[in-house]
């Protein structure tokens, strides 16, 4: 703690951002947890994939970061994927079968609405973490997040007269303990190793996309639940949009550089606005890809 400046209040200049980070983080978790009441684990996880796309819009508006056309197109595709997962009754009709054994359209829309609130909160978290950058230590972010969650949760429980629940079984206590441990690890990786202190807000959230694999596998193994065809289709659209918007440009540049390392240098010497392809520029490939694509296309055709 001696090496961390202002461990309690945080560094000057980012204290307001740290408070907002904790406030938005509370709505991120509460929205996600509430959505799990009537949504499957895989559906709720798939909806979280919207937040990186929204983070790109937020980063462009508030942080003046570059937002490409492909990210905008991916956002529109994500909206269509959400519709397939939410399945509103005015488009898909009422569910068939015994009503006591299925989730009603109203309950499903309520869960989707809660998930969307959580997604907006996650967008705020990612944007704020990017805005804070290296001006605050990772522990500053975690401490403000945890303290704000405790404060807001306490106020909400008092306001809505929600009684506290004490675990009466060891298994429940262990599960709550694991939630805290894994949450701490996830938040630490999100802030530091995942790159939100070093990378643009839109690309720093790439790791979120891998969670759908774990969600589907664990949901099948633990809850023995199989997603519906529409949920699979919606998840596939959201995943494809995410890959198209964030992963594909980096892979494309890597292929170009591997097949013809001199192509980017020739492209740069010809007077194009894109910089030479280096490990630094490959992290931000839009300037290279959206210049003159002739050199890139010629290399890929070889």
Coordinates of N, CA and C in Angstrom, one line a residue, residues 11-94:
X11 N -6.2 8.9 -6.5 CA -5.4 10.1 -7.0 C -6.3 11.2 -7.4
X12 N -5.8 12.4 -7.2 CA -6.6 13.6 -7.5 C -6.7 13.7 -9.1
X13 N -7.8 14.1 -9.5 CA -8.1 14.2 -10.9 C -8.9 13.1 -11.5
X14 N -9.0 11.9 -10.8 CA -9.7 10.8 -11.3 C -10.7 10.3 -10.2
X15 N -10.8 11.0 -9.1 CA -11.7 10.5 -8.0 C -13.2 10.5 -8.5
X16 N -13.6 11.5 -9.2 CA -15.0 11.5 -9.7 C -15.2 10.3 -10.6
X17 N -14.2 10.0 -11.5 CA -14.3 8.9 -12.4 C -14.4 7.6 -11.7
X18 N -13.6 7.5 -10.6 CA -13.6 6.2 -9.8 C -15.0 6.0 -9.1
X19 N -15.6 7.1 -8.6 CA -16.9 7.0 -8.0 C -17.9 6.5 -9.0
X20 N -17.9 7.1 -10.2 CA -18.8 6.8 -11.3 C -18.5 5.3 -11.7
X21 N -17.3 4.9 -11.7 CA -16.9 3.5 -12.1 C -17.6 2.5 -11.1
X22 N -17.6 2.8 -9.8 CA -18.2 2.0 -8.8 C -19.7 2.0 -9.0
X23 N -20.3 3.2 -9.3 CA -21.8 3.3 -9.4 C -22.3 2.5 -10.6
X24 N -21.6 2.7 -11.8 CA -22.0 1.9 -13.0 C -21.8 0.4 -12.8
X25 N -20.7 0.1 -12.1 CA -20.4 -1.3 -11.8 C -21.5 -2.0 -11.0
X26 N -22.2 -1.3 -10.1 CA -23.3 -1.9 -9.4 C -24.4 -2.3 -10.3
X27 N -24.8 -1.4 -11.2 CA -25.9 -1.7 -12.1 C -25.5 -2.8 -13.1
X28 N -24.2 -2.9 -13.4 CA -23.8 -4.0 -14.3 C -24.1 -5.4 -13.7
X29 N -23.7 -5.5 -12.4 CA -23.9 -6.8 -11.7 C -25.3 -7.0 -11.4
X30 N -26.0 -6.0 -10.9 CA -27.4 -6.2 -10.5 C -28.3 -6.6 -11.7
X31 N -28.0 -5.9 -12.8 CA -28.8 -6.2 -14.0 C -28.5 -7.6 -14.5
X32 N -27.3 -8.0 -14.5 CA -26.9 -9.4 -14.9 C -27.6 -10.4 -14.0
X33 N -27.5 -10.2 -12.7 CA -28.0 -11.2 -11.7 C -29.6 -11.3 -11.9
X34 N -30.2 -10.1 -12.0 CA -31.7 -10.2 -12.1 C -32.1 -10.8 -13.4
X35 N -31.4 -10.6 -14.5 CA -31.8 -11.3 -15.8 C -31.8 -12.8 -15.7
X36 N -30.9 -13.3 -14.8 CA -30.8 -14.8 -14.7 C -32.1 -15.4 -14.1
X37 N -33.0 -14.6 -13.6 CA -34.2 -15.2 -13.0 C -35.1 -15.9 -14.1
X38 N -35.2 -15.3 -15.3 CA -36.0 -15.8 -16.3 C -35.3 -16.0 -17.7
X39 N -34.0 -15.8 -17.7 CA -33.2 -16.1 -18.9 C -32.3 -17.2 -18.6
X40 N -32.0 -18.0 -19.6 CA -31.0 -19.0 -19.5 C -29.6 -18.4 -19.3
X41 N -28.7 -19.1 -18.8 CA -27.3 -18.6 -18.6 C -26.7 -18.2 -19.9
X42 N -26.9 -19.0 -21.0 CA -26.3 -18.7 -22.3 C -26.9 -17.4 -22.9
X43 N -28.2 -17.3 -22.8 CA -28.9 -16.1 -23.3 C -28.4 -14.8 -22.6
X44 N -28.4 -14.9 -21.3 CA -27.9 -13.7 -20.5 C -26.5 -13.4 -20.9
X45 N -25.6 -14.4 -21.1 CA -24.3 -14.1 -21.4 C -24.1 -13.6 -22.8
X46 N -25.0 -14.1 -23.7 CA -24.9 -13.6 -25.1 C -25.3 -12.1 -25.2
X47 N -26.2 -11.7 -24.4 CA -26.6 -10.3 -24.4 C -25.5 -9.4 -23.9
X48 N -24.6 -9.9 -23.1 CA -23.5 -9.0 -22.6 C -22.5 -8.7 -23.8
X49 N -22.6 -9.4 -24.9 CA -21.7 -9.1 -26.0 C -22.1 -7.8 -26.7
X50 N -23.2 -7.2 -26.3 CA -23.5 -5.9 -26.9 C -22.7 -4.8 -26.3
X51 N -22.2 -5.0 -25.1 CA -21.5 -4.0 -24.4 C -20.2 -3.5 -25.1
X52 N -19.4 -4.5 -25.6 CA -18.2 -4.0 -26.4 C -18.5 -3.1 -27.6
X53 N -19.6 -3.4 -28.3 CA -20.0 -2.6 -29.4 C -20.4 -1.2 -28.9
X54 N -21.3 -1.2 -27.9 CA -21.7 0.1 -27.3 C -20.5 0.9 -26.7
X55 N -19.5 0.1 -26.2 CA -18.3 0.8 -25.7 C -17.6 1.5 -26.8
X56 N -17.6 0.9 -28.0 CA -17.0 1.6 -29.2 C -17.6 2.9 -29.5
X57 N -19.0 2.9 -29.4 CA -19.7 4.2 -29.6 C -19.4 5.2 -28.5
X58 N -19.4 4.7 -27.3 CA -19.1 5.6 -26.1 C -17.7 6.1 -26.2
X59 N -16.8 5.3 -26.6 CA -15.4 5.8 -26.7 C -15.3 6.8 -27.7
X60 N -16.0 6.7 -28.8 CA -15.9 7.7 -29.9 C -16.5 9.0 -29.5
X61 N -17.6 8.9 -28.7 CA -18.3 10.1 -28.3 C -17.6 10.9 -27.1
X62 N -17.2 10.1 -26.1 CA -16.6 10.8 -24.9 C -15.1 10.8 -24.9
X63 N -14.5 9.8 -25.5 CA -13.0 9.8 -25.5 C -12.4 10.1 -26.8
X64 N -13.2 10.4 -27.8 CA -12.7 10.8 -29.1 C -11.9 9.7 -29.8
X65 N -12.2 8.5 -29.5 CA -11.5 7.4 -30.2 C -12.2 7.1 -31.5
X66 N -11.4 6.4 -32.3 CA -11.9 6.1 -33.7 C -13.0 5.0 -33.7
X67 N -14.1 5.3 -34.4 CA -15.2 4.3 -34.5 C -15.4 4.1 -36.0
X68 N -15.1 2.8 -36.4 CA -15.1 2.5 -37.9 C -16.6 2.1 -38.3
X69 N -16.8 2.1 -39.6 CA -18.1 1.7 -40.2 C -18.4 0.3 -39.8
X70 N -17.4 -0.6 -39.8 CA -17.7 -2.0 -39.5 C -18.2 -2.2 -38.1
X71 N -17.8 -1.4 -37.1 CA -18.3 -1.4 -35.8 C -19.7 -0.9 -35.7
X72 N -20.0 0.1 -36.5 CA -21.4 0.5 -36.5 C -22.3 -0.5 -37.1
X73 N -21.9 -1.2 -38.2 CA -22.7 -2.2 -38.8 C -22.9 -3.4 -37.8
X74 N -21.8 -3.7 -37.1 CA -21.9 -4.8 -36.1 C -22.9 -4.5 -35.0
X75 N -23.0 -3.2 -34.6 CA -24.0 -2.8 -33.6 C -25.4 -3.1 -34.1
X76 N -25.7 -2.8 -35.4 CA -27.0 -3.0 -35.9 C -27.3 -4.5 -36.0
X77 N -26.3 -5.3 -36.3 CA -26.5 -6.8 -36.3 C -26.8 -7.3 -34.9
X78 N -26.1 -6.7 -33.9 CA -26.3 -7.1 -32.6 C -27.7 -6.9 -32.1
X79 N -28.3 -5.8 -32.6 CA -29.7 -5.5 -32.2 C -30.6 -6.6 -32.7
X80 N -30.4 -7.1 -33.9 CA -31.2 -8.1 -34.5 C -31.0 -9.4 -33.7
X81 N -29.8 -9.7 -33.2 CA -29.5 -10.9 -32.4 C -30.2 -10.8 -31.1
X82 N -30.3 -9.6 -30.5 CA -31.0 -9.4 -29.2 C -32.5 -9.7 -29.4
X83 N -33.1 -9.3 -30.5 CA -34.5 -9.6 -30.8 C -34.7 -11.1 -30.8
X84 N -33.8 -11.9 -31.4 CA -34.0 -13.3 -31.5 C -33.9 -14.0 -30.1
X85 N -33.1 -13.4 -29.2 CA -32.9 -14.0 -27.9 C -34.1 -13.5 -27.0
X86 N -34.5 -12.3 -27.1 CA -35.6 -11.8 -26.3 C -37.0 -12.4 -26.7
X87 N -37.2 -12.5 -28.1 CA -38.4 -13.1 -28.6 C -39.6 -12.4 -28.1
X88 N -39.8 -11.1 -28.4 CA -41.0 -10.4 -27.9 C -42.3 -11.0 -28.5
X89 N -43.3 -11.1 -27.7 CA -44.6 -11.8 -28.1 C -45.2 -11.1 -29.3
X90 N -45.1 -9.8 -29.5 CA -45.7 -9.2 -30.7 C -45.1 -9.6 -32.0
X91 N -43.9 -10.2 -31.9 CA -43.2 -10.7 -33.1 C -43.3 -12.2 -33.2
X92 N -43.1 -12.9 -32.1 CA -43.0 -14.4 -32.1 C -44.3 -15.1 -31.6
X93 N -45.2 -14.3 -31.0 CA -46.4 -14.9 -30.5 C -46.1 -15.5 -29.1
X94 N -47.2 -16.1 -28.5 CA -47.0 -16.6 -27.1 C -46.4 -18.0 -27.2

